[in-house]
Amino acid sequence: MSDKKLTFKKRLHILKHHYRGKKMAPAFNALHTFLFAPDETTHSGSHVRAADDLKRTMNTVIMALVPVLIFSMFNAGYQHFSAINGFPQEFSLMNDFLTWDNFWIGIIKVLPLVVVSYGVGLLVEFIFAVIKGHEVEEGYLVTGMLVPLIVPIDTPLWMLSVAVVFGVVIGKEVFGGTGMNILNPALTIRAFLFFAYPTWMSGDKVWVYQAVERAGGPDAISGETILGYLAQNKGAEMSYTVSDMFFGFIPGSVGETSTFLILLGGLFLIFSKIASWRIMLSAVIGSLVMGLVFNGIVDQGWIGETSKFYGLMSFAFWQHLIVGGLAFGIVYMATDPVTGAQTNRGKWFYGFFIGFLSVMIRVFNPAYPEGVFLAILLMNVFAPTIDHYVVRGNVKRRLKRLKNATILPKDSAGKANELHAETV
């Protein structure tokens, strides 16, 4: 068996050299690299020796997403059967949640979303690689996993395909590909779906399997989210506990419900030094501050129970973190190393405003009571500006320290301007 493997590997290496310089070389090289490590070695001294590369980084993020994906497959069935039969009086994890019937719903509904997301997205990547003559980049490996986790479970596959094409082309390829985009591609896809097909991205039917096709019939079911209840000032009608919210036994986008697993994924990404803890922590602080402001407005009596904003404003400030997509967005989206702030000080501002704006959009946009994705896209646009002012401020401080420390020669000030700003 090992000899056959070795022979197959050697044949691929030979074919790789055969395709070198030809039109389809990028597509073949991508397949070759996916199956085996490249056979090329560095013959001269390398500048940096490290075990991490783009593929390993992407695979680490995917590993952090796998528990969320598996949970979402069980939750898809749990929400479906609970909407039909009612929630169990005494919940049992093994008997009510981790069942084959629940998992089967996840297989037939969640896995197709994953397959379409990867299939269409990678096809577009291959086409652009062949046309532009560059290697297929691994940047879509994470995007392909994120997309099916941030959409409703009943999203039509053709609709997802159109959105993926738009997001990869407009959100990434037109800027030059992986590492050059200013907007998170997964969020670009989500934004396209929201503005192009709003009825499929909101309401009380799209979050639970078969709720859309049963609508209007005698066996109709509803799958209103917690944010949907609050946006309609119907919080008293909810039967969900804080435990349900934290562990994820609630309806919502496919992979956004379990704050517990998202938290574990975030800790894993911080421990592996893939994601920035500064962005995560500052985003949490920003959302808590905005939530406290709204709670204070309600406590002062400045807004009455008849106001359309009352439900979300009166919602406990810390509970904003365990409902909707806020936690998922903070951990897996805001920490994107390409579209986020690069300086350490800039990351604090960047993350804080993501959390702050997320809760603000939730409250003031009751037609779509989820603001984290729009907030992250907005801050993606402002991230370079934040870094610019952080770096410029640091250069000014360095020049001032240098000027106060010694008498400068005539040309020292000019040379000091050429110094690279240290990471703040």
Coordinates of C-alpha atoms in Angstrom, one line a residue:
M1 CA 0.0 0.0 0.0
S2 CA 2.8 2.4 0.9
D3 CA 4.6 1.6 -2.4
K4 CA 1.4 2.4 -4.4
K5 CA 1.1 5.7 -2.4
L6 CA 4.7 6.6 -3.1
T7 CA 4.2 5.8 -6.8
F8 CA 1.1 7.9 -7.0
K9 CA 2.9 10.8 -5.3
K10 CA 5.9 10.5 -7.6
R11 CA 3.6 10.5 -10.6
L12 CA 1.9 13.7 -9.4
H13 CA 5.3 15.3 -9.0
I14 CA 6.2 14.3 -12.6
L15 CA 2.9 15.7 -13.9
K16 CA 3.4 18.9 -12.0
H17 CA 6.7 19.5 -13.8
H18 CA 5.0 18.6 -17.0
Y19 CA 2.3 21.2 -16.5
R20 CA 4.7 23.9 -15.4
G21 CA 4.3 27.1 -17.5
K22 CA 1.0 25.9 -19.0
K23 CA -2.4 27.5 -18.8
M24 CA -3.9 24.9 -16.4
A25 CA -0.8 24.8 -14.1
P26 CA -2.4 26.7 -11.3
A27 CA -5.4 24.3 -11.1
F28 CA -3.2 21.2 -11.2
N29 CA -0.8 22.7 -8.6
A30 CA -3.7 23.4 -6.3
L31 CA -4.8 19.8 -6.5
H32 CA -1.3 18.6 -6.0
T33 CA -0.7 20.8 -2.9
F34 CA -4.0 19.7 -1.4
L35 CA -3.0 16.0 -1.6
F36 CA 0.7 16.2 -0.7
A37 CA 3.3 18.7 0.5
P38 CA 5.1 20.5 -2.4
D39 CA 8.3 18.8 -3.6
E40 CA 10.1 22.1 -3.9
T41 CA 12.7 23.0 -1.4
T42 CA 14.6 26.2 -0.6
H43 CA 18.2 26.0 -1.7
S44 CA 19.4 29.3 -0.4
G45 CA 19.2 30.8 3.1
S46 CA 15.7 31.7 4.1
H47 CA 14.8 34.9 5.9
V48 CA 12.2 33.4 8.3
R49 CA 12.0 29.8 9.5
A50 CA 8.6 29.0 10.9
A51 CA 6.2 26.1 10.9
D52 CA 3.1 28.2 10.2
D53 CA 1.9 29.1 6.7
L54 CA -1.4 30.2 5.2
K55 CA -2.7 26.6 4.9
R56 CA -1.9 25.8 8.5
T57 CA -3.5 29.0 9.7
M58 CA -6.7 28.3 7.8
N59 CA -6.8 24.7 9.0
T60 CA -6.5 25.9 12.6
V61 CA -9.5 28.2 12.2
I62 CA -11.5 25.4 10.6
M63 CA -10.6 23.1 13.5
A64 CA -12.1 25.8 15.8
L65 CA -15.3 25.8 13.7
V66 CA -15.8 22.1 13.5
P67 CA -17.5 21.7 17.0
V68 CA -19.8 24.6 16.0
L69 CA -20.7 22.9 12.8
I70 CA -21.4 19.5 14.5
F71 CA -23.6 21.2 17.1
S72 CA -25.5 23.1 14.5
M73 CA -26.4 19.8 12.7
F74 CA -28.0 18.5 15.9
N75 CA -29.6 21.8 16.7
A76 CA -31.2 21.9 13.2
G77 CA -33.2 18.8 14.0
Y78 CA -33.9 19.7 17.6
Q79 CA -35.4 23.1 16.6
H80 CA -37.5 21.4 13.8
F81 CA -39.0 18.7 16.1
S82 CA -39.4 21.1 19.0
A83 CA -41.4 23.5 16.7
I84 CA -43.7 20.6 15.8
N85 CA -44.0 18.7 19.1
G86 CA -43.2 21.4 21.5
F87 CA -40.1 21.7 23.7
P88 CA -39.6 18.8 26.2
Q89 CA -40.7 19.4 29.7
E90 CA -37.5 17.9 31.2
F91 CA -34.6 18.3 28.7
S92 CA -32.2 15.5 28.3
L93 CA -29.1 16.0 26.2
M94 CA -28.8 12.4 25.1
N95 CA -32.5 11.7 24.6
D96 CA -33.7 15.0 23.2
F97 CA -30.7 16.6 21.5
L98 CA -28.0 14.1 20.6
T99 CA -30.3 11.8 18.5
W100 CA -30.0 10.4 15.1
D101 CA -33.2 12.0 13.9
N102 CA -31.8 15.4 14.8
F103 CA -28.5 14.7 13.2
W104 CA -30.2 13.5 10.0
I105 CA -31.9 16.8 9.6
G106 CA -28.5 18.4 9.9
I107 CA -27.1 16.1 7.2
I108 CA -29.8 16.8 4.7
K109 CA -29.9 20.6 5.4
V110 CA -26.6 21.8 6.7
L111 CA -24.1 19.7 4.8
P112 CA -25.5 20.8 1.4
L113 CA -24.9 24.4 2.4
V114 CA -21.3 23.5 3.2
V115 CA -20.8 21.6 -0.1
V116 CA -22.3 24.4 -2.2
S117 CA -20.3 27.0 -0.4
Y118 CA -17.0 25.2 -1.0
G119 CA -17.9 24.0 -4.4
V120 CA -19.0 27.3 -5.9
G121 CA -16.4 29.4 -4.1
L122 CA -13.4 27.2 -5.0
L123 CA -14.6 27.0 -8.6
V124 CA -14.5 30.8 -8.8
E125 CA -11.0 30.7 -7.2
F126 CA -9.8 28.2 -9.8
I127 CA -11.2 30.1 -12.7
F128 CA -9.5 33.4 -11.5
A129 CA -6.2 31.5 -10.9
V130 CA -6.2 30.1 -14.4
I131 CA -7.2 33.4 -16.0
K132 CA -4.7 35.5 -14.0
G133 CA -1.9 32.9 -14.0
H134 CA -1.3 32.8 -10.2
E135 CA -1.5 29.9 -7.7
V136 CA -4.8 29.0 -6.1
E137 CA -4.7 30.6 -2.6
E138 CA -6.0 29.0 0.5
G139 CA -7.9 32.0 1.7
Y140 CA -11.3 30.6 0.8
L141 CA -10.9 27.5 3.1
V142 CA -12.2 29.4 6.1
T143 CA -14.7 31.5 4.1
G144 CA -16.2 28.4 2.7
M145 CA -16.9 27.1 6.2
L146 CA -18.1 30.4 7.6
V147 CA -20.7 31.1 5.0
P148 CA -23.0 28.2 5.7
L149 CA -22.8 28.9 9.4
I150 CA -24.1 32.5 9.1
V151 CA -27.2 31.9 7.0
P152 CA -30.6 30.6 7.9
I153 CA -31.0 26.8 7.5
D154 CA -33.7 27.0 4.8
T155 CA -31.6 29.3 2.5
P156 CA -32.1 27.9 -1.1
L157 CA -28.9 26.5 -2.5
W158 CA -29.2 28.5 -5.8
M159 CA -29.5 31.6 -3.8
L160 CA -26.4 30.7 -1.8
S161 CA -24.5 30.0 -5.0
V162 CA -25.3 33.4 -6.5
A163 CA -24.2 35.1 -3.3
V164 CA -21.0 33.1 -3.1
V165 CA -20.1 34.1 -6.7
F166 CA -20.8 37.8 -5.9
G167 CA -18.9 37.7 -2.6
V168 CA -15.7 36.0 -4.0
V169 CA -15.6 38.1 -7.1
I170 CA -16.6 41.5 -5.7
G171 CA -15.4 41.0 -2.2
K172 CA -12.0 39.6 -2.9
E173 CA -10.9 38.9 -6.5
V174 CA -11.4 42.5 -7.8
F175 CA -9.1 43.7 -5.1
G176 CA -6.3 41.2 -6.1
G177 CA -7.2 38.1 -4.2
T178 CA -6.4 36.7 -0.7
G179 CA -4.7 39.3 1.5
M180 CA -5.7 42.3 -0.7
N181 CA -9.4 42.5 0.1
I182 CA -10.7 45.3 2.4
L183 CA -14.0 43.6 3.2
N184 CA -14.5 40.2 4.8
P185 CA -15.7 37.9 1.9
A186 CA -18.0 35.8 4.1
L187 CA -19.7 39.0 5.4
T188 CA -19.9 40.4 1.9
I189 CA -21.8 37.2 0.9
R190 CA -24.1 37.6 3.9
A191 CA -24.7 41.3 3.1
F192 CA -25.6 40.4 -0.5
L193 CA -28.1 37.9 0.7
F194 CA -29.7 40.3 3.2
F195 CA -30.1 43.1 0.6
A196 CA -31.0 41.0 -2.4
Y197 CA -33.3 38.5 -0.6
P198 CA -34.4 40.1 2.6
T199 CA -37.4 37.9 3.2
W200 CA -35.1 34.9 3.3
M201 CA -32.8 36.5 5.9
S202 CA -35.3 37.6 8.5
G203 CA -38.8 36.8 9.9
D204 CA -40.1 34.0 11.9
K205 CA -40.0 31.2 9.3
V206 CA -36.5 30.9 7.9
W207 CA -34.7 29.8 11.0
V208 CA -36.3 26.4 11.4
Y209 CA -36.4 23.6 8.9
Q210 CA -39.7 23.3 6.9
A211 CA -41.2 26.4 8.5
V212 CA -41.3 28.2 5.2
E213 CA -43.0 25.4 3.2
R214 CA -45.5 24.7 6.0
A215 CA -46.5 28.4 6.2
G216 CA -50.2 29.0 5.7
G217 CA -51.1 25.3 6.2
P218 CA -52.8 23.5 9.1
D219 CA -49.4 22.2 10.2
A220 CA -47.6 25.5 10.1
I221 CA -44.7 26.1 12.6
S222 CA -42.8 29.1 13.7
G223 CA -39.2 29.6 14.6
E224 CA -38.9 33.2 15.8
T225 CA -35.5 34.0 17.2
I226 CA -35.0 35.7 20.6
L227 CA -34.0 39.0 18.9
G228 CA -37.2 38.7 16.8
Y229 CA -39.3 38.4 19.9
L230 CA -37.6 41.4 21.5
A231 CA -37.8 43.5 18.4
Q232 CA -41.6 43.0 18.5
N233 CA -41.8 43.7 22.3
K234 CA -42.8 40.1 22.9
G235 CA -40.1 39.1 25.3
A236 CA -42.7 37.9 27.8
E237 CA -43.8 35.2 25.3
M238 CA -40.3 33.6 25.2
S239 CA -39.7 30.3 26.9
Y240 CA -36.0 30.2 26.6
T241 CA -33.7 30.3 29.7
V242 CA -30.3 31.9 30.0
S243 CA -28.9 28.3 29.9
D244 CA -30.6 27.7 26.5
M245 CA -29.1 30.9 25.2
F246 CA -25.6 30.2 26.4
F247 CA -25.4 26.6 25.3
G248 CA -27.3 27.2 22.0
F249 CA -30.6 25.4 22.2
I250 CA -32.3 28.2 20.4
P251 CA -33.2 29.0 16.8
G252 CA -31.0 31.3 14.7
S253 CA -28.5 31.2 11.9
V254 CA -27.0 27.7 11.4
G255 CA -23.8 28.1 13.5
E256 CA -24.4 31.2 15.6
T257 CA -26.4 29.8 18.5
S258 CA -23.9 28.1 20.9
T259 CA -22.0 30.8 22.7
F260 CA -20.4 28.1 24.8
L261 CA -18.7 26.4 21.8
I262 CA -17.9 29.7 20.2
L263 CA -16.2 30.7 23.5
L264 CA -14.1 27.5 23.4
G265 CA -13.2 28.2 19.8
G266 CA -12.2 31.7 20.6
L267 CA -9.9 30.4 23.4
F268 CA -8.4 27.9 21.0
L269 CA -7.7 30.6 18.5
I270 CA -6.1 32.9 21.1
F271 CA -4.0 30.0 22.5
S272 CA -2.8 29.2 19.0
K273 CA -2.1 32.9 18.3
I274 CA -4.3 32.9 15.3
A275 CA -6.8 35.5 16.5
S276 CA -6.3 38.7 18.4
W277 CA -7.5 38.7 22.0
R278 CA -7.5 42.5 21.9
I279 CA -10.2 42.6 19.3
M280 CA -12.3 40.0 21.1
L281 CA -12.0 41.7 24.5
S282 CA -12.6 45.2 23.2
A283 CA -15.6 44.1 21.2
V284 CA -17.1 42.5 24.3
I285 CA -16.5 45.7 26.2
G286 CA -18.0 47.8 23.5
S287 CA -21.2 45.7 23.4
L288 CA -21.5 45.8 27.2
V289 CA -21.1 49.6 27.3
M290 CA -23.8 50.1 24.6
G291 CA -26.1 47.6 26.4
L292 CA -25.6 49.5 29.7
V293 CA -26.4 52.8 28.1
F294 CA -29.7 51.4 26.7
N295 CA -30.6 49.7 30.1
G296 CA -29.9 53.1 31.8
I297 CA -32.2 54.9 29.4
V298 CA -35.0 52.4 30.3
D299 CA -34.2 52.6 34.0
Q300 CA -34.5 56.4 34.0
G301 CA -37.9 56.2 32.4
W302 CA -36.9 58.1 29.3
I303 CA -38.6 55.5 27.1
G304 CA -41.9 53.7 27.7
E305 CA -43.0 50.1 27.3
T306 CA -45.1 51.2 24.2
S307 CA -42.0 52.2 22.3
K308 CA -40.9 49.9 19.5
F309 CA -37.4 50.0 20.9
Y310 CA -38.3 49.0 24.4
G311 CA -37.9 45.2 24.1
L312 CA -34.3 45.4 22.9
M313 CA -33.4 48.4 25.1
S314 CA -34.6 46.7 28.3
F315 CA -32.9 43.4 27.4
A316 CA -30.2 42.7 30.0
F317 CA -26.9 44.3 28.7
W318 CA -24.8 41.2 29.2
Q319 CA -27.4 38.9 27.5
H320 CA -26.7 40.6 24.2
L321 CA -23.5 38.5 24.0
I322 CA -25.3 35.2 24.2
V323 CA -28.0 35.7 21.6
G324 CA -27.9 36.3 17.9
G325 CA -24.6 36.3 16.0
L326 CA -22.7 38.7 18.2
A327 CA -20.4 36.2 19.8
F328 CA -19.8 34.4 16.5
G329 CA -19.0 37.6 14.7
I330 CA -16.6 38.8 17.4
V331 CA -14.6 35.5 17.5
Y332 CA -14.5 34.4 13.9
M333 CA -15.2 37.5 11.8
A334 CA -13.9 40.6 13.6
T335 CA -10.5 38.9 14.1
D336 CA -9.9 38.4 10.3
P337 CA -6.2 39.4 10.0
V338 CA -6.6 40.8 6.6
T339 CA -9.6 43.1 7.0
G340 CA -9.1 44.1 10.6
A341 CA -6.9 46.7 12.3
Q342 CA -3.2 45.8 12.3
T343 CA -1.7 47.9 15.1
N344 CA -2.2 46.7 18.7
R345 CA -3.7 50.0 19.8
G346 CA -5.8 50.2 16.7
K347 CA -7.3 46.8 17.5
W348 CA -8.7 48.2 20.7
F349 CA -10.6 50.9 18.9
Y350 CA -11.6 48.6 16.0
G351 CA -13.0 45.9 18.3
F352 CA -14.7 48.4 20.7
F353 CA -16.7 50.1 17.9
I354 CA -17.7 46.7 16.5
G355 CA -19.3 45.7 19.8
F356 CA -20.7 49.2 20.3
L357 CA -22.3 49.5 16.9
S358 CA -23.6 45.9 16.9
V359 CA -25.9 46.5 19.8
M360 CA -26.8 50.0 18.5
I361 CA -27.9 48.5 15.1
R362 CA -29.8 45.8 16.9
V363 CA -31.9 48.3 18.8
F364 CA -32.5 50.9 16.1
N365 CA -33.2 48.5 13.3
P366 CA -36.0 46.3 14.5
A367 CA -36.8 45.1 11.0
Y368 CA -33.5 43.2 11.1
P369 CA -32.5 42.9 14.8
E370 CA -28.9 41.7 14.2
G371 CA -26.2 44.2 13.8
V372 CA -22.9 42.5 14.2
F373 CA -22.3 41.7 10.5
L374 CA -23.1 45.2 9.3
A375 CA -20.9 46.6 12.1
I376 CA -17.9 44.5 11.2
L377 CA -18.2 45.5 7.5
L378 CA -18.4 49.1 8.5
M379 CA -15.3 48.8 10.7
N380 CA -13.5 46.9 7.9
V381 CA -13.8 50.1 5.9
F382 CA -12.4 52.2 8.7
A383 CA -9.6 49.8 9.8
P384 CA -6.9 51.4 7.6
T385 CA -7.9 54.8 8.8
I386 CA -7.6 53.7 12.4
D387 CA -4.2 52.3 11.8
H388 CA -3.1 55.4 9.9
Y389 CA -3.8 57.7 12.8
V390 CA -2.3 55.3 15.3
V391 CA 0.9 55.1 13.4
R392 CA 1.0 58.8 12.7
G393 CA 0.5 59.5 16.4
N394 CA 3.2 57.1 17.3
V395 CA 5.7 58.8 14.9
K396 CA 4.9 62.1 16.5
R397 CA 5.5 60.8 20.0
R398 CA 8.8 59.2 18.9
L399 CA 10.0 62.5 17.3
K400 CA 9.1 64.4 20.4
R401 CA 11.0 62.0 22.6
L402 CA 14.0 62.1 20.3
K403 CA 13.9 65.9 20.3
N404 CA 13.7 66.1 24.1
A405 CA 16.4 63.5 24.7
T406 CA 19.2 65.2 22.8
I407 CA 20.1 68.1 20.5
L408 CA 19.4 66.9 17.0
P409 CA 21.8 67.4 14.1
K410 CA 20.4 69.4 11.3
D411 CA 19.2 66.5 9.2
S412 CA 18.1 64.2 12.1
A413 CA 14.5 65.4 12.1
G414 CA 14.3 64.5 8.4
K415 CA 15.8 61.1 9.0
A416 CA 13.5 60.5 12.0
N417 CA 10.5 60.9 9.7
E418 CA 11.7 57.9 7.7
L419 CA 11.7 55.6 10.7
H420 CA 9.1 52.9 10.6
A421 CA 6.5 53.2 13.3
E422 CA 6.7 50.6 15.9
T423 CA 3.7 48.4 16.5
V424 CA 1.6 50.1 19.2

